[in-house]
Coordinates of C-alpha atoms in Angstrom, one line a residue:
Chain A
X2 CA 0.2 0.0 0.0
X3 CA 1.1 3.6 -0.7
X4 CA -0.5 6.2 1.4
X5 CA -2.2 8.3 -1.3
X6 CA -4.1 11.1 0.3
X7 CA -5.3 14.3 -1.1
X8 CA -5.0 17.2 1.3
X9 CA -8.2 18.8 2.3
X10 CA -6.3 22.1 2.5
X11 CA -3.2 23.0 1.1
X12 CA -1.6 26.5 2.0
X13 CA 1.6 27.7 0.3
X14 CA 3.7 30.8 1.1
X15 CA 0.8 32.7 3.0
X16 CA 2.2 36.1 3.8
X17 CA 0.4 38.9 5.5
X18 CA 2.2 42.2 6.1
X19 CA 1.3 45.5 7.3
X20 CA 3.4 48.0 5.6
X21 CA 5.0 48.2 2.2
X22 CA 8.2 46.0 3.1
X23 CA 11.6 47.1 2.0
X24 CA 14.8 45.4 0.9
X25 CA 16.0 45.2 4.3
X26 CA 13.1 42.9 5.4
X27 CA 11.5 41.2 2.3
X28 CA 12.4 37.4 2.3
X29 CA 14.8 37.7 5.2
X30 CA 13.9 37.6 8.8
X31 CA 17.4 38.9 10.3
X32 CA 16.6 42.4 9.9
X33 CA 13.6 42.4 12.1
X34 CA 12.8 42.8 15.7
X35 CA 10.5 40.0 16.2
X36 CA 8.3 40.3 13.1
X37 CA 8.7 44.1 12.6
X38 CA 11.4 45.3 10.2
X39 CA 13.9 47.7 12.0
X40 CA 14.3 49.8 8.8
X41 CA 10.9 50.4 7.4
X42 CA 8.4 49.3 10.4
X43 CA 6.6 46.9 8.3
X44 CA 4.9 44.1 10.5
X45 CA 5.2 40.4 8.9
X46 CA 2.1 39.0 10.7
X47 CA 2.6 35.7 8.8
X48 CA 5.7 35.2 6.6
X49 CA 5.8 32.2 4.2
X50 CA 3.4 29.8 5.8
X51 CA 2.8 26.4 4.0
X52 CA 0.9 23.4 5.3
X53 CA -1.3 20.8 4.4
X54 CA -4.4 19.5 6.3
X55 CA -5.4 15.9 5.5
X56 CA -8.9 14.1 5.6
X57 CA -10.0 13.5 9.3
X58 CA -6.9 14.7 11.0
X59 CA -6.7 17.5 13.5
X60 CA -3.7 19.7 12.8
X61 CA -2.6 21.8 16.0
X62 CA -0.9 25.2 15.7
X63 CA 0.8 26.5 18.9
X64 CA 2.7 29.6 19.4
X65 CA 3.0 32.6 21.5
X66 CA 0.5 35.6 21.4
X67 CA 1.5 37.7 18.2
X68 CA 3.0 34.7 16.4
X69 CA 0.5 34.9 13.6
X70 CA -1.9 31.8 14.5
X71 CA -5.0 34.1 14.2
X72 CA -3.8 35.8 11.3
X73 CA -3.6 32.5 9.5
X74 CA -7.2 31.6 10.5
X75 CA -8.7 34.7 9.6
X76 CA -7.1 34.9 6.1
X77 CA -8.5 31.4 5.6
X78 CA -12.1 32.5 6.6
X79 CA -11.6 35.5 4.2
X80 CA -11.6 38.1 7.0
X81 CA -9.1 39.8 5.1
X82 CA -6.9 39.4 1.8
X83 CA -3.2 38.1 2.3
X84 CA -0.3 39.8 0.8
X85 CA 0.9 36.8 -1.1
X86 CA 0.3 33.1 -1.2
X87 CA -2.2 30.6 -2.2
X88 CA -4.6 28.0 -0.7
X89 CA -6.5 25.4 -2.4
X90 CA -9.4 23.3 -1.1
X91 CA -10.2 19.8 -2.1
X92 CA -13.8 20.7 -2.3
X93 CA -13.5 23.7 -4.3
X94 CA -12.8 23.4 -8.1
X95 CA -11.0 20.1 -7.4
X96 CA -8.2 21.9 -5.6
X97 CA -7.1 23.6 -8.7
X98 CA -8.1 27.3 -7.8
X99 CA -6.5 29.7 -5.3
X100 CA -9.3 30.5 -3.0
X101 CA -7.9 33.9 -2.2
X102 CA -8.3 34.7 -6.0
X103 CA -11.9 33.5 -6.0
X104 CA -14.7 36.0 -6.6
X105 CA -16.4 37.3 -3.5
X106 CA -19.5 35.0 -4.3
X107 CA -17.3 32.0 -4.6
X108 CA -15.8 32.9 -1.4
X109 CA -19.1 33.2 0.3
X110 CA -20.0 29.8 -1.2
X111 CA -16.8 28.3 0.3
X112 CA -17.5 29.8 3.7
X113 CA -21.2 28.5 3.7
X114 CA -20.4 25.1 2.2
X115 CA -16.8 23.9 2.8
X116 CA -15.7 25.6 6.0
X117 CA -16.8 26.3 9.3
X118 CA -15.0 28.7 11.9
X119 CA -15.0 29.2 15.6
X120 CA -13.6 32.3 16.7
X121 CA -11.9 32.9 20.2
X122 CA -14.4 35.8 20.6
X123 CA -17.9 34.6 20.3
X124 CA -19.1 38.1 19.4
X125 CA -17.3 37.7 15.9
X126 CA -19.0 34.2 15.2
X127 CA -22.6 34.9 16.4
X128 CA -25.3 37.4 16.1
X129 CA -25.7 38.0 19.9
X130 CA -29.2 39.6 19.7
X131 CA -30.8 36.8 17.5
X132 CA -31.9 33.5 19.0
X133 CA -29.4 30.6 19.0
X134 CA -31.7 28.6 16.7
X135 CA -31.7 31.6 14.2
X136 CA -28.0 31.7 14.2
X137 CA -27.9 28.2 13.3
X138 CA -30.6 28.7 10.6
X139 CA -28.6 31.7 9.0
X140 CA -25.8 29.4 8.3
X141 CA -28.3 26.5 7.0
X142 CA -30.0 29.0 4.8
X143 CA -26.7 30.5 3.4
X144 CA -25.9 27.0 2.4
X145 CA -29.0 26.9 0.2
X146 CA -31.7 25.3 2.3
X147 CA -35.0 26.8 2.4
X148 CA -37.2 24.2 4.4
X149 CA -38.2 25.8 7.8
X150 CA -39.3 22.7 9.4
X151 CA -35.9 20.7 8.4
X152 CA -34.1 23.9 9.8
X153 CA -35.7 23.6 13.1
X154 CA -35.1 20.1 13.4
X155 CA -31.3 20.4 12.4
X156 CA -31.0 23.2 14.8
X157 CA -32.3 21.0 17.7
X158 CA -30.2 18.2 16.7
X159 CA -26.9 20.6 16.8
X160 CA -27.8 22.2 20.0
X161 CA -28.5 18.7 21.5
X162 CA -25.0 17.6 20.1
X163 CA -23.3 20.6 22.0
X164 CA -25.4 19.9 25.2
X165 CA -27.5 23.2 24.9
X166 CA -31.0 22.6 26.1
X167 CA -33.4 23.0 23.3
X168 CA -35.6 24.7 25.7
X169 CA -33.2 27.6 25.4
X170 CA -33.0 27.6 21.5
X171 CA -34.9 30.6 21.1
X172 CA -33.1 32.6 23.4
X173 CA -30.4 35.1 22.4
X174 CA -26.8 34.1 23.0
X175 CA -26.1 37.3 24.6
X176 CA -28.1 35.9 27.7
X177 CA -25.7 32.8 27.7
X178 CA -22.4 32.2 29.6
X179 CA -19.0 32.2 27.8
X180 CA -18.8 28.4 27.6
X181 CA -22.5 28.2 26.0
X182 CA -21.9 31.0 23.5
X183 CA -18.6 29.1 22.5
X184 CA -20.8 25.7 22.0
X185 CA -23.5 27.7 20.1
X186 CA -20.6 28.8 17.8
X187 CA -19.5 25.3 17.3
X188 CA -23.0 24.1 16.3
X189 CA -23.3 27.0 14.1
X190 CA -20.0 26.2 12.3
X191 CA -21.3 22.5 11.9
X192 CA -24.6 23.4 10.6
X193 CA -23.4 23.0 6.9
X194 CA -21.5 19.8 7.4
X195 CA -18.1 21.4 6.7
X196 CA -15.0 19.3 5.3
X197 CA -12.8 21.7 7.4
X198 CA -13.3 23.2 10.7
X199 CA -11.3 26.0 11.9
X200 CA -11.1 26.5 15.6
X201 CA -9.5 29.6 17.2
X202 CA -8.6 29.2 20.7
X203 CA -12.0 27.6 21.4
X204 CA -11.2 26.7 25.1
X205 CA -9.4 29.9 26.1
X206 CA -11.1 31.5 29.0
X207 CA -13.4 28.7 29.9
X208 CA -13.5 27.1 33.3
X209 CA -12.0 23.5 33.3
X210 CA -15.3 21.8 33.4
X211 CA -16.5 23.6 30.5
X212 CA -13.2 23.1 28.7
X213 CA -13.6 19.4 29.2
X214 CA -17.1 19.6 27.7
X215 CA -15.8 21.4 24.6
X216 CA -12.9 19.2 24.2
X217 CA -15.1 16.0 24.3
X218 CA -17.4 17.8 21.9
X219 CA -14.7 18.3 19.4
X220 CA -13.4 14.7 19.7
X221 CA -16.8 13.3 19.1
X222 CA -17.3 15.7 16.2
X223 CA -14.2 14.4 14.7
X224 CA -15.2 10.8 15.1
X225 CA -18.7 11.2 14.0
X226 CA -18.3 13.4 11.1
X227 CA -14.7 12.7 9.9
X228 CA -14.2 16.5 9.8
X229 CA -10.6 17.8 9.3
X230 CA -9.7 20.4 11.8
X231 CA -7.2 23.1 12.2
X232 CA -6.9 23.8 15.9
X233 CA -5.1 26.9 17.1
X234 CA -4.3 27.0 20.9
X235 CA -1.8 28.3 23.1
X236 CA -2.7 25.5 25.5
X237 CA -0.3 22.5 25.1
X238 CA -2.7 20.3 27.0
X239 CA -5.5 20.9 24.5
X240 CA -2.9 20.3 21.6
X241 CA -1.7 17.0 23.2
X242 CA -5.5 15.9 23.6
X243 CA -6.6 16.5 20.2
X244 CA -4.0 17.1 17.5
X245 CA -2.5 14.3 15.3
X246 CA 0.2 16.8 14.1
X247 CA 1.3 20.1 15.3
X248 CA 3.0 23.0 14.0
X249 CA 4.9 25.6 15.8
X250 CA 4.8 29.2 14.9
X251 CA 7.1 32.3 16.2
X252 CA 7.2 35.7 14.8
X253 CA 4.9 34.9 11.9
X254 CA 6.8 31.9 10.7
X255 CA 6.6 28.0 11.1
X256 CA 9.6 26.9 13.0
X257 CA 8.8 23.4 13.7
X258 CA 6.4 20.6 12.8
X259 CA 5.9 17.1 13.5
X260 CA 3.8 14.3 15.3
X261 CA 2.1 16.0 18.4
X262 CA 3.9 13.7 20.9
X263 CA 7.3 14.2 19.2
X264 CA 7.0 18.1 19.3
X265 CA 6.1 17.8 22.9
X266 CA 8.7 15.0 23.9
X267 CA 11.5 15.8 21.7
X268 CA 11.1 19.4 20.5
X269 CA 14.0 20.5 18.4
X270 CA 13.9 24.4 18.2
X271 CA 14.9 26.6 21.2
X272 CA 11.5 28.3 21.1
X273 CA 9.7 24.9 21.3
X274 CA 11.9 23.7 24.1
X275 CA 11.3 26.6 26.0
X276 CA 7.4 26.3 25.4
X277 CA 7.4 22.8 26.4
X278 CA 9.5 23.0 29.6
X279 CA 7.1 26.0 30.6
X280 CA 4.3 23.5 31.0
X281 CA 3.2 23.3 34.6
Chain B
X5 CA 7.9 -24.5 14.0
X6 CA 10.8 -22.1 14.2
X7 CA 10.3 -18.5 13.8
X8 CA 12.1 -16.9 10.9
X9 CA 10.1 -13.8 9.8
X10 CA 11.8 -10.6 10.8
X11 CA 9.2 -7.9 12.0
X12 CA 11.8 -5.4 13.2
X13 CA 15.4 -4.7 12.6
X14 CA 17.3 -1.8 14.2
X15 CA 20.8 -1.0 12.8
X16 CA 23.1 1.5 14.2
X17 CA 20.5 3.5 16.0
X18 CA 21.7 6.6 17.8
X19 CA 19.9 9.4 19.6
X20 CA 21.0 12.3 21.5
X21 CA 19.3 15.6 22.6
X22 CA 20.6 19.1 22.1
X23 CA 19.2 21.5 24.8
X24 CA 19.5 25.0 23.5
X25 CA 19.4 26.3 27.2
X26 CA 22.0 25.7 28.4
X27 CA 23.6 24.5 25.2
X28 CA 24.1 21.0 26.1
X29 CA 24.1 17.8 24.2
X30 CA 22.8 14.9 26.0
X31 CA 23.8 11.5 24.6
X32 CA 21.2 8.9 25.2
X33 CA 21.8 5.8 23.1
X34 CA 24.1 4.7 20.4
X35 CA 25.1 1.7 18.2
X36 CA 21.9 -0.1 19.1
X37 CA 21.2 -3.1 16.9
X38 CA 18.6 -5.7 17.4
X39 CA 16.3 -8.0 15.4
X40 CA 12.9 -8.9 16.6
X41 CA 11.3 -12.2 14.7
X42 CA 7.5 -12.3 14.5
X43 CA 5.9 -13.7 17.8
X44 CA 9.0 -13.1 19.6
X45 CA 9.4 -11.1 22.8
X46 CA 12.5 -9.0 23.4
X47 CA 13.1 -7.7 26.9
X48 CA 15.3 -4.7 27.7
X49 CA 16.9 -4.1 31.1
X50 CA 19.3 -1.5 32.5
X51 CA 19.6 1.1 35.1
X52 CA 17.5 4.2 35.1
X53 CA 18.9 6.7 32.5
X54 CA 20.6 4.0 30.4
X55 CA 18.6 4.7 27.3
X56 CA 16.0 1.9 27.4
X57 CA 12.8 4.1 26.9
X58 CA 14.8 6.1 24.2
X59 CA 14.8 3.0 22.1
X60 CA 11.2 2.5 22.3
X61 CA 10.3 6.1 21.8
X62 CA 12.6 6.1 18.7
X63 CA 10.7 3.0 17.3
X64 CA 7.3 4.9 18.2
X65 CA 8.7 8.0 16.6
X66 CA 8.0 10.0 19.9
X67 CA 11.7 10.7 19.6
X68 CA 13.4 11.5 16.2
X69 CA 16.2 9.2 15.9
X70 CA 19.5 11.1 14.9
X71 CA 21.3 8.1 12.9
X72 CA 20.5 4.7 12.0
X73 CA 17.6 2.6 10.5
X74 CA 14.5 1.1 12.1
X75 CA 13.1 -1.3 9.6
X76 CA 9.6 -2.5 10.3
X77 CA 7.9 -5.2 8.1
X78 CA 4.4 -3.5 7.7
X79 CA 1.4 -5.2 6.6
X80 CA 0.2 -2.1 4.9
X81 CA 3.4 -0.7 3.3
X82 CA 5.8 -3.4 3.2
X83 CA 9.3 -2.8 4.6
X84 CA 9.5 0.7 6.1
X85 CA 12.0 2.7 7.9
X86 CA 10.4 4.2 10.9
X87 CA 13.3 6.7 11.4
X88 CA 12.5 8.3 8.1
X89 CA 8.6 7.4 7.4
X90 CA 6.4 10.3 6.9
X91 CA 4.1 11.6 9.8
X92 CA 0.9 10.4 7.9
X93 CA 2.6 6.9 7.7
X94 CA 3.6 6.8 11.4
X95 CA -0.1 7.9 12.4
X96 CA -1.5 5.0 10.2
X97 CA 0.9 2.4 11.6
X98 CA 0.1 3.7 15.2
X99 CA -3.7 3.5 14.3
X100 CA -3.4 -0.1 13.0
X101 CA -0.2 -1.9 13.3
X102 CA 1.9 -0.7 16.3
X103 CA 0.8 -0.4 20.1
X104 CA 2.6 1.6 22.6
X105 CA 1.9 0.9 26.3
X106 CA 3.2 2.6 29.3
X107 CA 2.1 2.9 33.1
X108 CA 0.9 6.3 32.4
X109 CA -2.6 7.4 31.4
X110 CA -3.3 9.4 28.5
X111 CA -7.1 9.8 28.4
X112 CA -9.4 12.6 27.2
X113 CA -11.2 14.3 30.1
X114 CA -14.6 13.0 30.7
X115 CA -14.0 9.7 29.0
X116 CA -14.7 6.4 30.6
X117 CA -12.7 3.4 30.7
X118 CA -14.8 1.6 28.1
X119 CA -15.1 4.8 25.8
X120 CA -11.4 5.2 26.0
X121 CA -10.9 1.6 24.6
X122 CA -13.7 2.2 22.0
X123 CA -12.0 5.2 21.0
X124 CA -9.1 3.3 19.5
X125 CA -11.5 1.3 17.3
X126 CA -13.5 4.7 16.6
X127 CA -10.0 5.8 15.0
X128 CA -9.8 3.0 12.8
X129 CA -13.4 3.9 11.5
X130 CA -15.2 1.1 13.2
X131 CA -18.9 1.8 14.1
X132 CA -20.0 2.5 17.6
X133 CA -22.0 -0.8 18.1
X134 CA -19.1 -3.0 16.8
X135 CA -16.5 -1.2 18.8
X136 CA -18.4 -1.5 22.0
X137 CA -18.6 -5.3 21.7
X138 CA -14.9 -5.6 21.1
X139 CA -13.9 -3.0 23.7
X140 CA -15.8 -5.0 26.3
X141 CA -14.2 -8.3 25.2
X142 CA -10.8 -6.7 25.5
X143 CA -11.6 -5.4 29.1
X144 CA -12.7 -8.8 30.2
X145 CA -9.8 -10.4 28.6
X146 CA -7.3 -8.1 30.7
X147 CA -9.4 -8.7 33.8
X148 CA -10.7 -5.1 34.5
X149 CA -13.6 -5.4 36.7
X150 CA -16.7 -4.7 35.0
X151 CA -17.8 -2.3 37.8
X152 CA -14.9 0.0 36.7
X153 CA -15.8 0.1 32.9
X154 CA -18.2 3.3 33.3
X155 CA -15.8 5.3 35.4
X156 CA -13.3 7.9 34.6
X157 CA -9.9 6.3 34.8
X158 CA -8.2 9.1 36.6
X159 CA -9.0 7.4 40.0
X160 CA -7.6 4.1 38.9
X161 CA -4.8 2.2 40.7
X162 CA -1.5 1.5 39.0
X163 CA -2.6 -2.0 37.9
X164 CA -6.0 -0.9 36.7
X165 CA -4.5 1.8 34.6
X166 CA -2.0 -0.6 33.1
X167 CA -4.6 -3.1 32.2
X168 CA -6.7 -0.4 30.7
X169 CA -3.8 0.8 28.6
X170 CA -3.0 -2.8 27.6
X171 CA -6.8 -3.2 26.4
X172 CA -6.6 0.2 24.6
X173 CA -3.5 -1.0 22.7
X174 CA -4.5 -4.5 22.1
X175 CA -8.1 -3.7 21.0
X176 CA -6.5 -2.6 17.6
X177 CA -4.7 -5.9 17.3
X178 CA -1.4 -4.5 16.7
X179 CA 1.3 -6.7 15.2
X180 CA 4.1 -5.0 17.3
X181 CA 3.6 -4.2 20.9
X182 CA 6.0 -1.8 22.7
X183 CA 6.0 -2.0 26.4
X184 CA 7.6 0.9 28.4
X185 CA 8.1 -0.4 31.9
X186 CA 4.7 -2.0 32.2
X187 CA 5.3 -3.4 35.6
X188 CA 7.0 -0.5 37.2
X189 CA 5.4 0.4 40.5
X190 CA 3.2 -2.5 40.6
X191 CA 2.9 -5.1 43.5
X192 CA 4.1 -8.6 42.9
X193 CA 0.7 -10.0 42.7
X194 CA -0.2 -7.6 39.9
X195 CA 3.0 -8.1 38.3
X196 CA 2.3 -11.7 38.0
X197 CA -1.1 -11.0 36.5
X198 CA 0.7 -8.9 33.9
X199 CA 3.2 -11.5 33.3
X200 CA 0.3 -14.0 32.5
X201 CA -1.5 -11.5 30.3
X202 CA 1.8 -10.9 28.4
X203 CA 2.5 -14.7 28.2
X204 CA -1.1 -14.9 26.8
X205 CA -0.4 -12.1 24.1
X206 CA 2.8 -14.0 23.0
X207 CA 0.9 -17.1 22.8
X208 CA -1.6 -15.3 20.3
X209 CA 1.8 -14.4 18.3
X210 CA 2.1 -10.6 19.2
X211 CA 5.6 -9.3 18.6
X212 CA 6.8 -7.5 21.5
X213 CA 9.6 -5.3 23.0
X214 CA 9.4 -4.5 26.8
X215 CA 11.4 -2.7 29.2
X216 CA 11.6 -4.2 32.7
X217 CA 13.3 -3.1 35.9
X218 CA 12.6 -6.6 37.3
X219 CA 13.4 -9.0 34.4
X220 CA 13.3 -12.0 36.7
X221 CA 9.6 -11.6 36.5
X222 CA 9.7 -12.0 32.8
X223 CA 11.6 -15.5 33.0
X224 CA 10.3 -17.8 30.6
X225 CA 8.3 -15.1 28.6
X226 CA 11.3 -13.3 26.8
X227 CA 13.1 -15.0 24.0
X228 CA 16.0 -12.5 24.0
X229 CA 17.2 -10.0 26.7
X230 CA 19.4 -7.1 26.0
X231 CA 21.1 -5.2 28.9
X232 CA 21.5 -1.4 28.1
X233 CA 24.3 0.3 29.9
X234 CA 25.3 3.9 29.3
X235 CA 23.3 4.0 26.0
X236 CA 24.9 0.6 24.5
X237 CA 23.8 -2.8 24.4
X238 CA 26.0 -4.6 26.9
X239 CA 25.1 -8.0 26.6

């Protein structure tokens, strides 16, 4: 047998910079103070990120605050346009077309049918004044369904999966606790059966029992739907529990990648060693 | 019948660690050569810090080997060098062919003992009903009392944890089982139970490499015993 797998997502050379760049900082990291060019002040939020996400796997991304993790996620969800780079999805144009060059209609279609996103801050992912059920219905409608009865059924099923009582489905998320908001976000992200789920620090700021609930949920989702997950977290325990492979980012670049247990037990780079040794 | 099929051949394996802070190289093991035949049991002994676990972790690729080859006769891929195989290939082998057991628990929060064993099968894409039946059979086989199946294993004793870990690893029916000090910190009675279990696995033709502090317990189970001293095979 030969392992012949088509990645669900392939990113090549993703670069997001704020500023024009100059000859001193373009393509070289040695003229920068962390990710900021000493000469021209350009900030390289991500610089030349390449990665593949395979079917059914959880790819973890760790790194300190400001290392570019969220920039990567938000660029993927079309929250802004990257400076350079390409990304192809197996489920869009057979992986032949760079999604960042797609029309805005095509990008909306990708967001509505191929990807789901859960933001660290639920305000970005939910309409706080609409009911939990409407939030989910919005995503189902965007994916093309118009059958109200089916929608209610699906919303109930999804809220049930994230352990939110259906008696509260007509309530607005602004009345919910942080952990509940996060779980509504997850059910909204799952509403269109995405092939790829983007999870940005989903457990950060949640208390331990709610965190366990969310982790358990993510594990079940992965097993049940075979979804591929890109999981950003600065919590190594979360990464250890969920990720098959892990990428380490520092100052906008990938400095190390490998099997999750290998990254944690035999880290190669100075920063990764420091990170792992900081584990309590 | 004599055993002749090689399942694992390690040649000139070496592993060291470079610690950036304080800028230090730690030599762990070197010049490791060993061959495991199908259905055989290799025992590894040696003092703490001699490099025993390093060898096992290199085979499992939790550590990146620096030099040498670890050729494993895979059912899916044919002969494959575990020291150089892709991450995706290693993940496949861990899911289907190679089991790793230690005395430590690595369980998702809020997961019961039975769910933990089932998860190994769900990872292989088996359905819930089928994996439940198999998981229960495996827990019974390793003599974990039924009253514990629905409990979170964080409260388990050392012997119960080990039996759970064995069930989790063996339910996948691996061809190669790596045992990292499975009997450490167990009382004598439990050690004898583990020995009986390992004998049973050997009888079922599982190939195994195990690290033991107290190799005398494994008498009559191991086909070969290697003594690791300062990172080398001493005898």
